[in-house]
PDB file of C-alpha atoms in Angstrom:
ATOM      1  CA  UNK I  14     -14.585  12.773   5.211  1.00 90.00           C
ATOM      2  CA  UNK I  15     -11.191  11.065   4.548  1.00 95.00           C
ATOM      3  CA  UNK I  16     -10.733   9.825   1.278  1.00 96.00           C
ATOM      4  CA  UNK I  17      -8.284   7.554  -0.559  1.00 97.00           C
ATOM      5  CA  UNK I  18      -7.582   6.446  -3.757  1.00 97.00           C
ATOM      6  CA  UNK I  19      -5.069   3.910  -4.420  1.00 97.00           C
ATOM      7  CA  UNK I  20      -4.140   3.591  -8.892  1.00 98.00           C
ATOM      8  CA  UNK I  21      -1.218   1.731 -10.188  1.00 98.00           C
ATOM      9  CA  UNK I  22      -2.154  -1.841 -10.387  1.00 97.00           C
ATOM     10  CA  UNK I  23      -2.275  -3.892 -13.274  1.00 97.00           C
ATOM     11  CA  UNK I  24      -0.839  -6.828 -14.894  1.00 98.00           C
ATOM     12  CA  UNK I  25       2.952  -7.722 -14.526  1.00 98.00           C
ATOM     13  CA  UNK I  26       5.212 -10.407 -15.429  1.00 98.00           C
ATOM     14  CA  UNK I  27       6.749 -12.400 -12.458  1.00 98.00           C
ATOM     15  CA  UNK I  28      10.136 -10.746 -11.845  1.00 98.00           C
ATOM     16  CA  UNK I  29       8.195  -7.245 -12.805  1.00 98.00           C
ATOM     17  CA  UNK I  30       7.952  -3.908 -11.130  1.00 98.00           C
ATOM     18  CA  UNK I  31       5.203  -1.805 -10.193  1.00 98.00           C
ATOM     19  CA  UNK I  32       4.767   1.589  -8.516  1.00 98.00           C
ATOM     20  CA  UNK I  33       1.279   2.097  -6.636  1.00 98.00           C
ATOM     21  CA  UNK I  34       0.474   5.624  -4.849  1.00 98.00           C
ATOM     22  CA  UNK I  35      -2.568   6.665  -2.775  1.00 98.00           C
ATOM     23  CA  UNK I  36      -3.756   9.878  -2.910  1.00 98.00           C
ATOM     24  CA  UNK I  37      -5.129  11.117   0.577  1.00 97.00           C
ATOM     25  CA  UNK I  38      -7.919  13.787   1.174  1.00 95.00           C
ATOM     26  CA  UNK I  39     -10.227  15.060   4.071  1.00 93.00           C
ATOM     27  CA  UNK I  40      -7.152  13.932   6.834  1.00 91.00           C
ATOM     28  CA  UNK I  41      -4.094  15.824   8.325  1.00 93.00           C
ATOM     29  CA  UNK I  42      -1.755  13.666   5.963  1.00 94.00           C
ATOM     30  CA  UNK I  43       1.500  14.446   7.372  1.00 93.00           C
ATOM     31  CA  UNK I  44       0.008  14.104  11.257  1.00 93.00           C
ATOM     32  CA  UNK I  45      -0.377   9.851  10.707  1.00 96.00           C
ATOM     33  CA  UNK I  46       1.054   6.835   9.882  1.00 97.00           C
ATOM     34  CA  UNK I  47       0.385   5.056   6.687  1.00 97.00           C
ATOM     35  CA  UNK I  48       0.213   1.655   5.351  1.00 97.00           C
ATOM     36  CA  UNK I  49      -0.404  -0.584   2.828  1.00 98.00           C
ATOM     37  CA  UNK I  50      -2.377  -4.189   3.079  1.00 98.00           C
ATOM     38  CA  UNK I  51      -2.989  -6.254   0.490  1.00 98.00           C
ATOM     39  CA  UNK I  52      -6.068  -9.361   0.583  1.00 98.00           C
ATOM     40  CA  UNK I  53      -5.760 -12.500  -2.235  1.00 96.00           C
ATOM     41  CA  UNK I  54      -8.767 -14.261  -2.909  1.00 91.00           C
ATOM     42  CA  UNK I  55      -9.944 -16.533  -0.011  1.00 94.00           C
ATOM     43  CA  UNK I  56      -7.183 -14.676   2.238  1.00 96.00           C
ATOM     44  CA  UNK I  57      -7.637 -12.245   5.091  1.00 96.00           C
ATOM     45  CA  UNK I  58      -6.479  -8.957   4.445  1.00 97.00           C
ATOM     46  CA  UNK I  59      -2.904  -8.762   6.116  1.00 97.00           C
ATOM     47  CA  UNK I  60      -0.432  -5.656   6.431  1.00 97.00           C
ATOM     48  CA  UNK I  61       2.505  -5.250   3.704  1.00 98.00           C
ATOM     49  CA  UNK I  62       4.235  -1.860   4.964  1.00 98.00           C
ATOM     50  CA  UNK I  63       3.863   0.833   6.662  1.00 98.00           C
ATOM     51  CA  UNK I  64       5.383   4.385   7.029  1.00 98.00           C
ATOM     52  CA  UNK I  65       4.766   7.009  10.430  1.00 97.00           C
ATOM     53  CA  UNK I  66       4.458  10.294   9.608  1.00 94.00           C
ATOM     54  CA  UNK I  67       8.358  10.695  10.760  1.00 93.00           C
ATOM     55  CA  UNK I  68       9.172   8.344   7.814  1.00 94.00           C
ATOM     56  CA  UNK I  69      10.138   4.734   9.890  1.00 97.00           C
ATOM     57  CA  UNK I  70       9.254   2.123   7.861  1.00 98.00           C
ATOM     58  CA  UNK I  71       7.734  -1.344   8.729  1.00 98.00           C
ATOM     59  CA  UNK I  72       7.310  -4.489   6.381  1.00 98.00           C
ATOM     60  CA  UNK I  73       6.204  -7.813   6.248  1.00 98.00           C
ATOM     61  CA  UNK I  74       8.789 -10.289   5.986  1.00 98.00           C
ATOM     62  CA  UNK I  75       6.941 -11.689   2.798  1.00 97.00           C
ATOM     63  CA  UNK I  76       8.070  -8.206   1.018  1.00 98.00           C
ATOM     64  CA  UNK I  77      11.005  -7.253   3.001  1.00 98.00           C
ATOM     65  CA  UNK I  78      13.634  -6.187   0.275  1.00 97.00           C
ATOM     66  CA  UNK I  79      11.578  -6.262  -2.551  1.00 98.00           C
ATOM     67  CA  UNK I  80       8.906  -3.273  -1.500  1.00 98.00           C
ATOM     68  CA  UNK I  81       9.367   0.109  -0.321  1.00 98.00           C
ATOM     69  CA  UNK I  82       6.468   2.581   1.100  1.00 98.00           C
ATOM     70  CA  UNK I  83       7.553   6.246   0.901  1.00 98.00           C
ATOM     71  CA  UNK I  84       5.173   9.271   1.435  1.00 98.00           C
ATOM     72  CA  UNK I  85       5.114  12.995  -0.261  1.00 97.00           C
ATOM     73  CA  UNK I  86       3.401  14.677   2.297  1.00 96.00           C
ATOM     74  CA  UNK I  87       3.363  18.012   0.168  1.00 96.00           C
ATOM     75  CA  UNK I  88       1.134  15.867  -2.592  1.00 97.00           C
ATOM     76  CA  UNK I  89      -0.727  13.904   0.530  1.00 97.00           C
ATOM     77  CA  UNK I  90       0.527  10.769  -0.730  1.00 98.00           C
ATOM     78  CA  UNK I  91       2.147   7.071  -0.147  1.00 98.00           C
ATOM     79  CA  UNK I  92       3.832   5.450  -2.601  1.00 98.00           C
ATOM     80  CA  UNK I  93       4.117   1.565  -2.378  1.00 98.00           C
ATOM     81  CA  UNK I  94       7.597   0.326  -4.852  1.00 98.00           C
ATOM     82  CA  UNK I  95       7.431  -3.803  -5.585  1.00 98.00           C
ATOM     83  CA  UNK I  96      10.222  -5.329  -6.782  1.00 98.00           C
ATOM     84  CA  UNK I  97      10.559  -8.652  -7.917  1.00 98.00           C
ATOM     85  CA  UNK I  98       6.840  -9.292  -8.173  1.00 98.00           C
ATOM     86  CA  UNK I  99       6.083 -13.044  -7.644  1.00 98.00           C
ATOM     87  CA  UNK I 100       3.041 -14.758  -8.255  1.00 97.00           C
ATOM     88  CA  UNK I 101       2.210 -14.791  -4.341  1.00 97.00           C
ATOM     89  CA  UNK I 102       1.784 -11.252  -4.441  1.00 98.00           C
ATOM     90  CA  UNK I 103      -1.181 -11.359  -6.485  1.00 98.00           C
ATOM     91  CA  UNK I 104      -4.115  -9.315  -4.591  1.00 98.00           C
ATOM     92  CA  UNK I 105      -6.399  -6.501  -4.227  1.00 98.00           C
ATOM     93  CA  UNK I 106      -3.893  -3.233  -2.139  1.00 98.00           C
ATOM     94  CA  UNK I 107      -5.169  -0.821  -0.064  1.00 98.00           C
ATOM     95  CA  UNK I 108      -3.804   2.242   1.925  1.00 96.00           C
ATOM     96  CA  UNK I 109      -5.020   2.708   5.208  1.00 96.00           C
ATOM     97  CA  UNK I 110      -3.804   4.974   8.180  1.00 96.00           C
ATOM     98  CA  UNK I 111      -3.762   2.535  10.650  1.00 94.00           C
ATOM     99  CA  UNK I 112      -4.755   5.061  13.313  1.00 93.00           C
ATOM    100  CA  UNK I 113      -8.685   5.696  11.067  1.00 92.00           C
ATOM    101  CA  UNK I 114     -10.089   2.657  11.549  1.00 90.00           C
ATOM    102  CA  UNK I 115     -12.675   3.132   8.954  1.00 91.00           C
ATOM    103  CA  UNK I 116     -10.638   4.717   6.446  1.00 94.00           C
ATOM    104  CA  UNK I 117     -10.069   2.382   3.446  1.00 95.00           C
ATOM    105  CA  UNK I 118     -10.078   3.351  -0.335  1.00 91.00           C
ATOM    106  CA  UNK I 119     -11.737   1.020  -2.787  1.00 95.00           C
ATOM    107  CA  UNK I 120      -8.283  -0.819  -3.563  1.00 97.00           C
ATOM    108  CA  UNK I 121      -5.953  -1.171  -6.707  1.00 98.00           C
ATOM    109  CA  UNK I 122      -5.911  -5.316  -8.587  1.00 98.00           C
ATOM    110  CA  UNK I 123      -2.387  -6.195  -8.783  1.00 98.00           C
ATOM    111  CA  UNK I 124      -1.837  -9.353 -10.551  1.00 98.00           C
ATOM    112  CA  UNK I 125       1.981 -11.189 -10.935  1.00 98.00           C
ATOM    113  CA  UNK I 126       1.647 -13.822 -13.697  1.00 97.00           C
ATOM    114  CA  UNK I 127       3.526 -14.931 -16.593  1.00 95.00           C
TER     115      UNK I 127
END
């Protein structure tokens, strides 16, 4: 049973930083890809990054420059940096290896407001 548990959210100040990680059990970590997707209230849940397990990274242009996904495959985790917060990324993340199609954890709240 895969497992995932994404922490880190919170409250920040446009202009802000936050660091979110997702813990991974129950998969091969290092054997697949891993993103991040965020969904906003009345949005559809769209992909922010992603990382393969050889470390190539892929973002949306929405975050490009001000996120970056890394992994620690020894600790079976991704880490999602955001930079430069704006109010637009206000939503509920998630990690998800693409390749699982049913693997989601329950999602961090990140909110961006002054």
């Amino acid at each position: 049973q895969v497992q995932l548990v994404e922490s880190g959210g919170g409250l920040v100040q446009p202009g802000g930083s936050l660091r979110l990680s997702c813990a991974a059990s129950g998969m091969i970590f290092n054997t697949y890809a891993m993103g991040w997707y965020r969904q906003a209230p009345g949005k559809q849940r769209g992909m922010v990054a992603i990382i393969t397990n050889g470390g190539s990274t892929n973002y949306a242009d929405s975050v490009k420059g001000r996120f970056t996904i890394s992994r620690d495959n020894a600790k079976n985790t991704v880490y999602l940096q955001m930079n430069s917060l704006k109010p637009e990324d206000t939503a509920v993340y998630y990690c998800h290896p693409p390749l699982l199609p049913q693997s989601w954890g329950q999602g961090t709240q990140v909110t961006v407001s002054s």
